[in-house]
Every structure is written in structure tokens, then in C-alpha cells.
Amino acid sequence: MIKNNTDILIYSCPSFKQSRVNNKISNNFKKIYKNNWIINFSKNKKVFVVTYGCQANYRDSEKVVGIFLYAGFKLTDSEKDADIVFVNTCAVREKAEKKVFSYLERLKNKIIIFSGCMAMEEKIVKKIIDKKMSINIVISINNIGKIFFLLKQHIITKKNIVDVNSNFFNVNDERLPNNFNFSNFKAFVNVNYGCDKLCTYCIVPYTRGPEIDRNFKDIIDECRKLADLNYQEIVLIGQNVSSYGIKHDTTFAKLLDEVAKLKIPRIYFLTCHPYDFSLDIIRIMKKHKNILPYLHLPIQSGDDNILKLMGRKYNSQYYLKLVDNIRKIFPDIVLSTDIIIGFPTETDKEFKNTLKIVQQIKFDNIFMFIFSKRHGTPAYNMVDNVSDAVKKNRFQILDSWYMKIIEEKNKKYLNNIYDVLVDGISKKNKNTLEGRLITNKIVHFFGKKSMIGKIIKVKITETHPFFLFGEVFSK
Ligand code: SF4
């Protein structure tokens, strides 16, 4: 233990250097979770888990809930009722960071556990320690097996604790009680963890470490259990699922083929990197009706110089050719992408190359982001000479180009009938339900709550850029 602070027990702090070299797996979680102390302490205690960020974080939160339930805690969906608030954070953008800190400031009289990607950042943990922030336990998600040991230390010593070990273990342990799912009809299934691509702007390879593939059979077994439980949709997730199996004797296409045979009504996957994307994946998508015809393939920029600075390992011609080949095999595929606007040194001409490729490819959905500097990444030290005003202006230009494309593309939905998986009550209007088409397009409609979790027919009556409106169709 490092004893450099009298108010805080510091067991370990994050290290970006360590996080890139270690990927150990522990096998001692049972010793940690189930001891008499935790069994007594957990009685009548409620936990509220709040999650920021991507689907990988949501899946991690499900595992955290599974661990707390296993130890005897109860789950609550209201932070007011909670004794413990577990905050699972995201580090991808600075905006997310600000949101998390403002949330933490509002929490009163709770045991606060801070984890997720922000807890893996050297700068963030230093800030928490230096400012003596009122966070009771800071723990890396990969080290979640130690949570009850740290909780006990906190209760006994009444001191806050920091234990963020950048050694990677436990989260990958198949023996974790990780079969809890927030939804009883839709589940995320991890394919791999971490990333080896090291794009220069991205913090993920440091907060989540090197790529580790799950065992093929373990993934299939998990999917089979979900199929037996009548799950309607599974999403195979990883920072880069397309590289699954490359280090071993298998491929993501083979995995997808086996998962599809389990007859779960809907399957899709996130996210792929164009560099190691194999057309076999598209062939398997075409082969199975239960794999959604939806592919998210981040391009990030349409300019070769910027792509090189981003460390993306492909150029615009490569990406165009890949899309061309994908569409030759699967002409109706729905393609979405990510684009970063205002990467350091991006000129007007370079930005126009992005506009050009967007116009050429006509993506069905674009997730646009203004470049956000992340401490510890190579891009952090690049000269960020694109002003905020220019970045915002480029964002608006790209947005208006995209709006024109999407308005045109959405016309095909009007007056047609689609299978819709009903996700729940609409976030926009409590009187309507929200679901998704097989193209992953969101649709709102009036319907009964009993439809939630089911696949029903909906006729599209209105189109809007980001969603559709429809009515339940019955013959
Ligand atoms: S592929 Fe690039 S952007 Fe995606 S997680 Fe890996 S490093 Fe980050």
C-alpha cells in the first residue's frame, strides 16, 4: 500500500504504461465475495448502478450488478433509496467527464464507488486524490473482484480508498456471476475486450488495455443460454469485433455463423475496424435472416492525411473499395459510421474530402463528433490549431449534408410495414412506445405496454431525420 496521503488509503493508481502490457486473469473471486462480513453487511442494503458511455460499459454494469446480487445486496432503480451508488464512467470525450463530476457533486449520504474508464485515467485519479474529492472507493472495473474487500476497508477505517490496478483481470473471468441482464429480451454479449489498434486520438487502448478475445465456446454457451431464455435480440460487442480470432485459429465470421444458428430472432454486432474487416462477415450476414442487415463501420475522416495522423491504417480509397465490395455482396445493407470533425491540423480542403466521401457513400447514419483531446493519447500532444468556431461550423456543414442524404433515404420507409422489436416507453413521449426496425432505425408509435419485448408489425406513417413514426399494423 502507498501511504502518501493521510485521508485516503491508496493501494494502487492507474498507469497507462502498465495497462498496455498486462492482461492477467485472476481465479480467486469466490474468496473475495462470499465471506461472513459481506453477507452480514449486505443485508437490507440497496445498490444503485449508474452507467455512462457505450454498450461495453452497460455490459460491465450488468456484471457489477450480478456481483452485488450474488453477495446479497438488493438492486434499486432510484438513487434516493440506495445505500451504495456505483458510478460506471466513460472517458471517451471530455463532455462525458464533466457530466460525471457534476453528477457526483449532487450525491449526498451514500457510499460512492467510482469505476469504469475514467477511473483508469492517471489524470482523473490524481485529481480525485489531490482535491480529496468525496468519493469513497475508486476501483478499476477490471479489478472488480476486490470490491467487497475495499468496501470492508472503507467501513472499518472510515477512509476513502483508491485501488486502480492497471493489471487486467477479473472482468474477463468466465466464473464471475455475470449472467445478470438489465433487459429480459435484449442482451449484450462480449466478444473481446480492449483494443490493439491504438488510433492516436483514442483513450480506449489505455483504459481497457490490449485486445483479449473470449473463448469461442464460452461466447456460444452464453448466447445459447439467452436463446433458451427466449431473448429476442443479442448484440455481440467489442471495441473491434472484426479482429476477433486473428490471434487464434478462428474468425469473427465463424463466430457469427455459429451464433446465428442458435435462432435468436435478432443479432447484430458493434464495432468493426475497416482495416481487418473481412468480407466473410458480410457473406454470413447475407446467409442468415436473423442477422440484422446493419453494419457500423467507422471511417472517422475522408482525408488520407488526416487518416494517417489518426493512425487508422487505411486510406479513403481502401474504405471506398471495401464499401463497394460489401454492397456487391449485400446491396441492401444499412451502413452507419463515425466521423471526427476538427482533428488537429485539419484544413478546409481536408474537411471537404470528408464531405466528398459522405456524398459518395451516402451513409444511412452518421455519428459526428467534434475532436476532443484526451490526456495520455498521442493526439494530445498534436497542435490543435483548428479553432472551436471552425470546428462548430464544419459540424454544421456536415450535419446539413447528412440531413439531405437521410431525408432522401428515409423516403423508402414511408407506408411500408416492418417488423419492430419494441424496446419500451418512448423517451420523447411517455404516451408512445419506441422500437427498432431491422435496419436499427428508431420508430415511435402508440401501443400497449404488453408489446414491450416483442416483435410486432408497424406501418410507417411519418419520417423524421432521426426517427420514424408509425402505427401498429394488424391484418
Ligand atoms: S479501433 Fe481505434 S477508435 Fe476504436 S477502440 Fe480501438 S483505438 Fe479506439
PDB file of N, CA, C and O in Angstrom, residues 394-465:
ATOM      1  N   ARG A 394     -17.833  23.455 -39.248  1.00  0.00           N
ATOM      2  CA  ARG A 394     -17.703  22.215 -40.041  1.00  0.00           C
ATOM      3  C   ARG A 394     -18.744  21.185 -39.605  1.00  0.00           C
ATOM      4  O   ARG A 394     -19.295  20.461 -40.428  1.00  0.00           O
ATOM      5  N   PHE A 395     -18.988  21.146 -38.310  1.00  0.00           N
ATOM      6  CA  PHE A 395     -20.005  20.214 -37.793  1.00  0.00           C
ATOM      7  C   PHE A 395     -21.355  20.514 -38.451  1.00  0.00           C
ATOM      8  O   PHE A 395     -22.046  19.613 -38.921  1.00  0.00           O
ATOM      9  N   GLN A 396     -21.693  21.817 -38.467  1.00  0.00           N
ATOM     10  CA  GLN A 396     -22.998  22.193 -39.047  1.00  0.00           C
ATOM     11  C   GLN A 396     -23.061  21.893 -40.544  1.00  0.00           C
ATOM     12  O   GLN A 396     -24.089  21.445 -41.050  1.00  0.00           O
ATOM     13  N   ILE A 397     -21.940  22.123 -41.235  1.00  0.00           N
ATOM     14  CA  ILE A 397     -21.931  21.847 -42.677  1.00  0.00           C
ATOM     15  C   ILE A 397     -22.152  20.345 -42.924  1.00  0.00           C
ATOM     16  O   ILE A 397     -23.007  19.948 -43.710  1.00  0.00           O
ATOM     17  N   LEU A 398     -21.397  19.516 -42.192  1.00  0.00           N
ATOM     18  CA  LEU A 398     -21.537  18.064 -42.371  1.00  0.00           C
ATOM     19  C   LEU A 398     -22.955  17.619 -42.008  1.00  0.00           C
ATOM     20  O   LEU A 398     -23.571  16.809 -42.703  1.00  0.00           O
ATOM     21  N   ASP A 399     -23.463  18.199 -40.922  1.00  0.00           N
ATOM     22  CA  ASP A 399     -24.811  17.860 -40.479  1.00  0.00           C
ATOM     23  C   ASP A 399     -25.842  18.178 -41.572  1.00  0.00           C
ATOM     24  O   ASP A 399     -26.720  17.363 -41.858  1.00  0.00           O
ATOM     25  N   SER A 400     -25.715  19.330 -42.205  1.00  0.00           N
ATOM     26  CA  SER A 400     -26.719  19.671 -43.225  1.00  0.00           C
ATOM     27  C   SER A 400     -26.563  18.791 -44.476  1.00  0.00           C
ATOM     28  O   SER A 400     -27.560  18.427 -45.096  1.00  0.00           O
ATOM     29  N   TRP A 401     -25.349  18.413 -44.809  1.00  0.00           N
ATOM     30  CA  TRP A 401     -25.151  17.467 -45.929  1.00  0.00           C
ATOM     31  C   TRP A 401     -25.829  16.133 -45.603  1.00  0.00           C
ATOM     32  O   TRP A 401     -26.521  15.558 -46.413  1.00  0.00           O
ATOM     33  N   TYR A 402     -25.585  15.698 -44.376  1.00  0.00           N
ATOM     34  CA  TYR A 402     -26.120  14.411 -43.939  1.00  0.00           C
ATOM     35  C   TYR A 402     -27.659  14.448 -43.917  1.00  0.00           C
ATOM     36  O   TYR A 402     -28.318  13.490 -44.320  1.00  0.00           O
ATOM     37  N   MET A 403     -28.221  15.585 -43.436  1.00  0.00           N
ATOM     38  CA  MET A 403     -29.688  15.711 -43.371  1.00  0.00           C
ATOM     39  C   MET A 403     -30.320  15.505 -44.748  1.00  0.00           C
ATOM     40  O   MET A 403     -31.340  14.841 -44.887  1.00  0.00           O
ATOM     41  N   LYS A 404     -29.677  16.086 -45.752  1.00  0.00           N
ATOM     42  CA  LYS A 404     -30.231  15.956 -47.117  1.00  0.00           C
ATOM     43  C   LYS A 404     -30.206  14.481 -47.552  1.00  0.00           C
ATOM     44  O   LYS A 404     -31.167  13.965 -48.123  1.00  0.00           O
ATOM     45  N   ILE A 405     -29.103  13.811 -47.241  1.00  0.00           N
ATOM     46  CA  ILE A 405     -28.973  12.390 -47.624  1.00  0.00           C
ATOM     47  C   ILE A 405     -30.034  11.561 -46.901  1.00  0.00           C
ATOM     48  O   ILE A 405     -30.730  10.750 -47.504  1.00  0.00           O
ATOM     49  N   ILE A 406     -30.165  11.829 -45.603  1.00  0.00           N
ATOM     50  CA  ILE A 406     -31.048  10.984 -44.791  1.00  0.00           C
ATOM     51  C   ILE A 406     -32.519  11.221 -45.139  1.00  0.00           C
ATOM     52  O   ILE A 406     -33.322  10.295 -45.153  1.00  0.00           O
ATOM     53  N   GLU A 407     -32.875  12.474 -45.454  1.00  0.00           N
ATOM     54  CA  GLU A 407     -34.265  12.762 -45.858  1.00  0.00           C
ATOM     55  C   GLU A 407     -34.629  11.943 -47.098  1.00  0.00           C
ATOM     56  O   GLU A 407     -35.696  11.357 -47.190  1.00  0.00           O
ATOM     57  N   GLU A 408     -33.699  11.892 -48.007  1.00  0.00           N
ATOM     58  CA  GLU A 408     -33.909  11.140 -49.247  1.00  0.00           C
ATOM     59  C   GLU A 408     -34.026   9.640 -48.946  1.00  0.00           C
ATOM     60  O   GLU A 408     -34.921   8.957 -49.420  1.00  0.00           O
ATOM     61  N   LYS A 409     -33.088   9.162 -48.106  1.00  0.00           N
ATOM     62  CA  LYS A 409     -33.051   7.727 -47.797  1.00  0.00           C
ATOM     63  C   LYS A 409     -34.279   7.278 -47.009  1.00  0.00           C
ATOM     64  O   LYS A 409     -34.758   6.167 -47.181  1.00  0.00           O
ATOM     65  N   ASN A 410     -34.776   8.164 -46.130  1.00  0.00           N
ATOM     66  CA  ASN A 410     -35.919   7.790 -45.282  1.00  0.00           C
ATOM     67  C   ASN A 410     -37.205   7.587 -46.068  1.00  0.00           C
ATOM     68  O   ASN A 410     -38.126   6.920 -45.590  1.00  0.00           O
ATOM     69  N   LYS A 411     -37.261   8.161 -47.274  1.00  0.00           N
ATOM     70  CA  LYS A 411     -38.497   8.059 -48.077  1.00  0.00           C
ATOM     71  C   LYS A 411     -38.905   6.608 -48.319  1.00  0.00           C
ATOM     72  O   LYS A 411     -40.077   6.289 -48.420  1.00  0.00           O
ATOM     73  N   LYS A 412     -37.895   5.739 -48.387  1.00  0.00           N
ATOM     74  CA  LYS A 412     -38.202   4.329 -48.688  1.00  0.00           C
ATOM     75  C   LYS A 412     -39.043   3.656 -47.596  1.00  0.00           C
ATOM     76  O   LYS A 412     -39.700   2.649 -47.841  1.00  0.00           O
ATOM     77  N   TYR A 413     -38.999   4.238 -46.387  1.00  0.00           N
ATOM     78  CA  TYR A 413     -39.737   3.607 -45.288  1.00  0.00           C
ATOM     79  C   TYR A 413     -41.241   3.906 -45.336  1.00  0.00           C
ATOM     80  O   TYR A 413     -42.049   3.117 -44.863  1.00  0.00           O
ATOM     81  N   LEU A 414     -41.592   5.068 -45.866  1.00  0.00           N
ATOM     82  CA  LEU A 414     -42.958   5.568 -45.793  1.00  0.00           C
ATOM     83  C   LEU A 414     -43.986   4.591 -46.385  1.00  0.00           C
ATOM     84  O   LEU A 414     -43.802   4.075 -47.498  1.00  0.00           O
ATOM     85  N   ASN A 415     -45.047   4.369 -45.589  1.00  0.00           N
ATOM     86  CA  ASN A 415     -46.183   3.495 -45.961  1.00  0.00           C
ATOM     87  C   ASN A 415     -45.820   2.006 -46.041  1.00  0.00           C
ATOM     88  O   ASN A 415     -46.647   1.202 -46.459  1.00  0.00           O
ATOM     89  N   ASN A 416     -44.635   1.655 -45.672  1.00  0.00           N
ATOM     90  CA  ASN A 416     -44.265   0.239 -45.670  1.00  0.00           C
ATOM     91  C   ASN A 416     -44.412  -0.359 -44.265  1.00  0.00           C
ATOM     92  O   ASN A 416     -44.412   0.368 -43.267  1.00  0.00           O
ATOM     93  N   ILE A 417     -44.510  -1.678 -44.219  1.00  0.00           N
ATOM     94  CA  ILE A 417     -44.730  -2.374 -42.933  1.00  0.00           C
ATOM     95  C   ILE A 417     -43.451  -3.123 -42.560  1.00  0.00           C
ATOM     96  O   ILE A 417     -42.865  -3.819 -43.392  1.00  0.00           O
ATOM     97  N   TYR A 418     -43.051  -2.951 -41.294  1.00  0.00           N
ATOM     98  CA  TYR A 418     -41.787  -3.554 -40.844  1.00  0.00           C
ATOM     99  C   TYR A 418     -41.975  -4.308 -39.533  1.00  0.00           C
ATOM    100  O   TYR A 418     -42.840  -3.964 -38.726  1.00  0.00           O
ATOM    101  N   ASP A 419     -41.120  -5.297 -39.339  1.00  0.00           N
ATOM    102  CA  ASP A 419     -41.015  -5.936 -38.026  1.00  0.00           C
ATOM    103  C   ASP A 419     -40.278  -4.979 -37.101  1.00  0.00           C
ATOM    104  O   ASP A 419     -39.222  -4.464 -37.465  1.00  0.00           O
ATOM    105  N   VAL A 420     -40.843  -4.772 -35.914  1.00  0.00           N
ATOM    106  CA  VAL A 420     -40.228  -3.842 -34.960  1.00  0.00           C
ATOM    107  C   VAL A 420     -40.068  -4.551 -33.617  1.00  0.00           C
ATOM    108  O   VAL A 420     -41.031  -5.131 -33.105  1.00  0.00           O
ATOM    109  N   LEU A 421     -38.882  -4.512 -33.070  1.00  0.00           N
ATOM    110  CA  LEU A 421     -38.689  -5.020 -31.707  1.00  0.00           C
ATOM    111  C   LEU A 421     -38.978  -3.850 -30.764  1.00  0.00           C
ATOM    112  O   LEU A 421     -38.316  -2.807 -30.833  1.00  0.00           O
ATOM    113  N   VAL A 422     -39.982  -4.033 -29.891  1.00  0.00           N
ATOM    114  CA  VAL A 422     -40.420  -2.925 -29.032  1.00  0.00           C
ATOM    115  C   VAL A 422     -39.494  -2.843 -27.811  1.00  0.00           C
ATOM    116  O   VAL A 422     -39.460  -3.741 -26.973  1.00  0.00           O
ATOM    117  N   ASP A 423     -38.747  -1.746 -27.739  1.00  0.00           N
ATOM    118  CA  ASP A 423     -37.762  -1.577 -26.658  1.00  0.00           C
ATOM    119  C   ASP A 423     -38.386  -1.096 -25.359  1.00  0.00           C
ATOM    120  O   ASP A 423     -37.900  -1.403 -24.280  1.00  0.00           O
ATOM    121  N   GLY A 424     -39.447  -0.262 -25.432  1.00  0.00           N
ATOM    122  CA  GLY A 424     -40.062   0.254 -24.208  1.00  0.00           C
ATOM    123  C   GLY A 424     -40.837   1.522 -24.478  1.00  0.00           C
ATOM    124  O   GLY A 424     -41.144   1.852 -25.628  1.00  0.00           O
ATOM    125  N   ILE A 425     -41.092   2.268 -23.368  1.00  0.00           N
ATOM    126  CA  ILE A 425     -41.803   3.549 -23.473  1.00  0.00           C
ATOM    127  C   ILE A 425     -40.843   4.540 -24.125  1.00  0.00           C
ATOM    128  O   ILE A 425     -39.654   4.583 -23.786  1.00  0.00           O
ATOM    129  N   SER A 426     -41.368   5.368 -25.011  1.00  0.00           N
ATOM    130  CA  SER A 426     -40.533   6.339 -25.699  1.00  0.00           C
ATOM    131  C   SER A 426     -39.938   7.358 -24.717  1.00  0.00           C
ATOM    132  O   SER A 426     -40.618   7.809 -23.800  1.00  0.00           O
ATOM    133  N   LYS A 427     -38.680   7.694 -24.942  1.00  0.00           N
ATOM    134  CA  LYS A 427     -38.039   8.693 -24.072  1.00  0.00           C
ATOM    135  C   LYS A 427     -38.547  10.096 -24.406  1.00  0.00           C
ATOM    136  O   LYS A 427     -38.496  10.997 -23.605  1.00  0.00           O
ATOM    137  N   LYS A 428     -39.065  10.259 -25.606  1.00  0.00           N
ATOM    138  CA  LYS A 428     -39.544  11.584 -26.033  1.00  0.00           C
ATOM    139  C   LYS A 428     -40.979  11.854 -25.578  1.00  0.00           C
ATOM    140  O   LYS A 428     -41.345  12.965 -25.273  1.00  0.00           O
ATOM    141  N   ASN A 429     -41.792  10.796 -25.576  1.00  0.00           N
ATOM    142  CA  ASN A 429     -43.211  10.982 -25.278  1.00  0.00           C
ATOM    143  C   ASN A 429     -43.699   9.752 -24.516  1.00  0.00           C
ATOM    144  O   ASN A 429     -43.739   8.650 -25.066  1.00  0.00           O
ATOM    145  N   LYS A 430     -44.073   9.960 -23.251  1.00  0.00           N
ATOM    146  CA  LYS A 430     -44.444   8.829 -22.392  1.00  0.00           C
ATOM    147  C   LYS A 430     -45.691   8.091 -22.878  1.00  0.00           C
ATOM    148  O   LYS A 430     -45.998   7.001 -22.427  1.00  0.00           O
ATOM    149  N   ASN A 431     -46.436   8.712 -23.799  1.00  0.00           N
ATOM    150  CA  ASN A 431     -47.656   8.059 -24.299  1.00  0.00           C
ATOM    151  C   ASN A 431     -47.393   7.131 -25.475  1.00  0.00           C
ATOM    152  O   ASN A 431     -48.311   6.470 -25.962  1.00  0.00           O
ATOM    153  N   THR A 432     -46.166   7.134 -25.953  1.00  0.00           N
ATOM    154  CA  THR A 432     -45.881   6.264 -27.104  1.00  0.00           C
ATOM    155  C   THR A 432     -44.813   5.225 -26.755  1.00  0.00           C
ATOM    156  O   THR A 432     -44.065   5.370 -25.784  1.00  0.00           O
ATOM    157  N   LEU A 433     -44.760   4.208 -27.593  1.00  0.00           N
ATOM    158  CA  LEU A 433     -43.724   3.184 -27.437  1.00  0.00           C
ATOM    159  C   LEU A 433     -42.605   3.459 -28.434  1.00  0.00           C
ATOM    160  O   LEU A 433     -42.795   4.184 -29.413  1.00  0.00           O
ATOM    161  N   GLU A 434     -41.467   2.838 -28.147  1.00  0.00           N
ATOM    162  CA  GLU A 434     -40.303   3.030 -29.025  1.00  0.00           C
ATOM    163  C   GLU A 434     -39.755   1.657 -29.388  1.00  0.00           C
ATOM    164  O   GLU A 434     -39.661   0.773 -28.539  1.00  0.00           O
ATOM    165  N   GLY A 435     -39.419   1.485 -30.634  1.00  0.00           N
ATOM    166  CA  GLY A 435     -38.830   0.216 -31.048  1.00  0.00           C
ATOM    167  C   GLY A 435     -37.861   0.434 -32.188  1.00  0.00           C
ATOM    168  O   GLY A 435     -37.611   1.575 -32.594  1.00  0.00           O
ATOM    169  N   ARG A 436     -37.313  -0.671 -32.707  1.00  0.00           N
ATOM    170  CA  ARG A 436     -36.365  -0.528 -33.808  1.00  0.00           C
ATOM    171  C   ARG A 436     -36.657  -1.509 -34.929  1.00  0.00           C
ATOM    172  O   ARG A 436     -37.022  -2.658 -34.698  1.00  0.00           O
ATOM    173  N   LEU A 437     -36.476  -0.993 -36.147  1.00  0.00           N
ATOM    174  CA  LEU A 437     -36.630  -1.814 -37.347  1.00  0.00           C
ATOM    175  C   LEU A 437     -35.401  -2.722 -37.478  1.00  0.00           C
ATOM    176  O   LEU A 437     -34.406  -2.512 -36.778  1.00  0.00           O
ATOM    177  N   ILE A 438     -35.422  -3.609 -38.454  1.00  0.00           N
ATOM    178  CA  ILE A 438     -34.234  -4.457 -38.653  1.00  0.00           C
ATOM    179  C   ILE A 438     -33.042  -3.624 -39.143  1.00  0.00           C
ATOM    180  O   ILE A 438     -31.910  -4.060 -39.069  1.00  0.00           O
ATOM    181  N   THR A 439     -33.311  -2.407 -39.614  1.00  0.00           N
ATOM    182  CA  THR A 439     -32.220  -1.526 -40.053  1.00  0.00           C
ATOM    183  C   THR A 439     -31.678  -0.702 -38.880  1.00  0.00           C
ATOM    184  O   THR A 439     -30.874   0.199 -39.085  1.00  0.00           O
ATOM    185  N   ASN A 440     -32.178  -0.968 -37.691  1.00  0.00           N
ATOM    186  CA  ASN A 440     -31.801  -0.273 -36.464  1.00  0.00           C
ATOM    187  C   ASN A 440     -32.379   1.137 -36.381  1.00  0.00           C
ATOM    188  O   ASN A 440     -32.012   1.914 -35.506  1.00  0.00           O
ATOM    189  N   LYS A 441     -33.259   1.478 -37.282  1.00  0.00           N
ATOM    190  CA  LYS A 441     -33.928   2.781 -37.284  1.00  0.00           C
ATOM    191  C   LYS A 441     -34.948   2.811 -36.147  1.00  0.00           C
ATOM    192  O   LYS A 441     -35.702   1.841 -35.952  1.00  0.00           O
ATOM    193  N   ILE A 442     -34.987   3.921 -35.422  1.00  0.00           N
ATOM    194  CA  ILE A 442     -35.929   4.021 -34.293  1.00  0.00           C
ATOM    195  C   ILE A 442     -37.311   4.414 -34.814  1.00  0.00           C
ATOM    196  O   ILE A 442     -37.433   5.287 -35.669  1.00  0.00           O
ATOM    197  N   VAL A 443     -38.328   3.772 -34.264  1.00  0.00           N
ATOM    198  CA  VAL A 443     -39.698   4.114 -34.636  1.00  0.00           C
ATOM    199  C   VAL A 443     -40.537   4.327 -33.371  1.00  0.00           C
ATOM    200  O   VAL A 443     -40.392   3.605 -32.393  1.00  0.00           O
ATOM    201  N   HIS A 444     -41.365   5.382 -33.390  1.00  0.00           N
ATOM    202  CA  HIS A 444     -42.289   5.662 -32.284  1.00  0.00           C
ATOM    203  C   HIS A 444     -43.706   5.367 -32.764  1.00  0.00           C
ATOM    204  O   HIS A 444     -44.034   5.624 -33.927  1.00  0.00           O
ATOM    205  N   PHE A 445     -44.538   4.867 -31.856  1.00  0.00           N
ATOM    206  CA  PHE A 445     -45.923   4.538 -32.234  1.00  0.00           C
ATOM    207  C   PHE A 445     -46.761   4.362 -30.966  1.00  0.00           C
ATOM    208  O   PHE A 445     -46.216   4.153 -29.875  1.00  0.00           O
ATOM    209  N   PHE A 446     -48.083   4.477 -31.118  1.00  0.00           N
ATOM    210  CA  PHE A 446     -48.979   4.223 -29.989  1.00  0.00           C
ATOM    211  C   PHE A 446     -49.201   2.707 -29.880  1.00  0.00           C
ATOM    212  O   PHE A 446     -49.418   2.046 -30.896  1.00  0.00           O
ATOM    213  N   GLY A 447     -49.104   2.202 -28.651  1.00  0.00           N
ATOM    214  CA  GLY A 447     -49.298   0.759 -28.482  1.00  0.00           C
ATOM    215  C   GLY A 447     -49.431   0.396 -27.016  1.00  0.00           C
ATOM    216  O   GLY A 447     -49.314   1.258 -26.138  1.00  0.00           O
ATOM    217  N   LYS A 448     -49.701  -0.895 -26.770  1.00  0.00           N
ATOM    218  CA  LYS A 448     -49.888  -1.354 -25.381  1.00  0.00           C
ATOM    219  C   LYS A 448     -48.548  -1.730 -24.761  1.00  0.00           C
ATOM    220  O   LYS A 448     -47.671  -2.266 -25.460  1.00  0.00           O
ATOM    221  N   LYS A 449     -48.448  -1.517 -23.442  1.00  0.00           N
ATOM    222  CA  LYS A 449     -47.201  -1.864 -22.741  1.00  0.00           C
ATOM    223  C   LYS A 449     -46.853  -3.345 -22.890  1.00  0.00           C
ATOM    224  O   LYS A 449     -45.690  -3.732 -22.833  1.00  0.00           O
ATOM    225  N   SER A 450     -47.892  -4.149 -23.061  1.00  0.00           N
ATOM    226  CA  SER A 450     -47.661  -5.596 -23.181  1.00  0.00           C
ATOM    227  C   SER A 450     -46.849  -5.940 -24.440  1.00  0.00           C
ATOM    228  O   SER A 450     -46.358  -7.053 -24.592  1.00  0.00           O
ATOM    229  N   MET A 451     -46.703  -4.969 -25.328  1.00  0.00           N
ATOM    230  CA  MET A 451     -45.933  -5.218 -26.565  1.00  0.00           C
ATOM    231  C   MET A 451     -44.422  -5.139 -26.319  1.00  0.00           C
ATOM    232  O   MET A 451     -43.632  -5.559 -27.160  1.00  0.00           O
ATOM    233  N   ILE A 452     -44.039  -4.557 -25.170  1.00  0.00           N
ATOM    234  CA  ILE A 452     -42.604  -4.374 -24.900  1.00  0.00           C
ATOM    235  C   ILE A 452     -41.896  -5.726 -24.855  1.00  0.00           C
ATOM    236  O   ILE A 452     -42.354  -6.662 -24.191  1.00  0.00           O
ATOM    237  N   GLY A 453     -40.800  -5.814 -25.586  1.00  0.00           N
ATOM    238  CA  GLY A 453     -40.026  -7.054 -25.633  1.00  0.00           C
ATOM    239  C   GLY A 453     -40.464  -7.993 -26.732  1.00  0.00           C
ATOM    240  O   GLY A 453     -39.889  -9.071 -26.899  1.00  0.00           O
ATOM    241  N   LYS A 454     -41.494  -7.576 -27.484  1.00  0.00           N
ATOM    242  CA  LYS A 454     -41.993  -8.445 -28.560  1.00  0.00           C
ATOM    243  C   LYS A 454     -41.680  -7.835 -29.928  1.00  0.00           C
ATOM    244  O   LYS A 454     -41.458  -6.634 -30.043  1.00  0.00           O
ATOM    245  N   ILE A 455     -41.716  -8.688 -30.942  1.00  0.00           N
ATOM    246  CA  ILE A 455     -41.531  -8.193 -32.306  1.00  0.00           C
ATOM    247  C   ILE A 455     -42.924  -8.083 -32.936  1.00  0.00           C
ATOM    248  O   ILE A 455     -43.653  -9.087 -33.004  1.00  0.00           O
ATOM    249  N   ILE A 456     -43.301  -6.871 -33.328  1.00  0.00           N
ATOM    250  CA  ILE A 456     -44.638  -6.650 -33.890  1.00  0.00           C
ATOM    251  C   ILE A 456     -44.513  -5.948 -35.258  1.00  0.00           C
ATOM    252  O   ILE A 456     -43.441  -5.462 -35.605  1.00  0.00           O
ATOM    253  N   LYS A 457     -45.633  -5.879 -35.970  1.00  0.00           N
ATOM    254  CA  LYS A 457     -45.624  -5.210 -37.289  1.00  0.00           C
ATOM    255  C   LYS A 457     -46.039  -3.742 -37.113  1.00  0.00           C
ATOM    256  O   LYS A 457     -47.042  -3.461 -36.441  1.00  0.00           O
ATOM    257  N   VAL A 458     -45.291  -2.854 -37.701  1.00  0.00           N
ATOM    258  CA  VAL A 458     -45.614  -1.416 -37.630  1.00  0.00           C
ATOM    259  C   VAL A 458     -45.569  -0.840 -39.046  1.00  0.00           C
ATOM    260  O   VAL A 458     -44.641  -1.115 -39.803  1.00  0.00           O
ATOM    261  N   LYS A 459     -46.618  -0.043 -39.347  1.00  0.00           N
ATOM    262  CA  LYS A 459     -46.638   0.638 -40.655  1.00  0.00           C
ATOM    263  C   LYS A 459     -46.098   2.050 -40.462  1.00  0.00           C
ATOM    264  O   LYS A 459     -46.528   2.782 -39.561  1.00  0.00           O
ATOM    265  N   ILE A 460     -45.143   2.449 -41.275  1.00  0.00           N
ATOM    266  CA  ILE A 460     -44.507   3.767 -41.124  1.00  0.00           C
ATOM    267  C   ILE A 460     -45.389   4.831 -41.763  1.00  0.00           C
ATOM    268  O   ILE A 460     -45.753   4.743 -42.939  1.00  0.00           O
ATOM    269  N   THR A 461     -45.734   5.842 -40.949  1.00  0.00           N
ATOM    270  CA  THR A 461     -46.633   6.893 -41.453  1.00  0.00           C
ATOM    271  C   THR A 461     -45.937   8.253 -41.587  1.00  0.00           C
ATOM    272  O   THR A 461     -46.438   9.134 -42.271  1.00  0.00           O
ATOM    273  N   GLU A 462     -44.835   8.442 -40.889  1.00  0.00           N
ATOM    274  CA  GLU A 462     -44.092   9.720 -40.987  1.00  0.00           C
ATOM    275  C   GLU A 462     -42.613   9.427 -40.895  1.00  0.00           C
ATOM    276  O   GLU A 462     -42.214   8.506 -40.178  1.00  0.00           O
ATOM    277  N   THR A 463     -41.807  10.234 -41.561  1.00  0.00           N
ATOM    278  CA  THR A 463     -40.356  10.080 -41.405  1.00  0.00           C
ATOM    279  C   THR A 463     -39.765  11.392 -40.898  1.00  0.00           C
ATOM    280  O   THR A 463     -40.195  12.476 -41.290  1.00  0.00           O
ATOM    281  N   HIS A 464     -38.818  11.275 -39.992  1.00  0.00           N
ATOM    282  CA  HIS A 464     -38.060  12.422 -39.475  1.00  0.00           C
ATOM    283  C   HIS A 464     -36.597  12.012 -39.585  1.00  0.00           C
ATOM    284  O   HIS A 464     -36.290  10.823 -39.644  1.00  0.00           O
ATOM    285  N   PRO A 465     -35.671  12.963 -39.576  1.00  0.00           N
ATOM    286  CA  PRO A 465     -34.276  12.573 -39.793  1.00  0.00           C
ATOM    287  C   PRO A 465     -33.777  11.479 -38.835  1.00  0.00           C
ATOM    288  O   PRO A 465     -33.119  10.544 -39.249  1.00  0.00           O
TER     289      PRO A 465
END
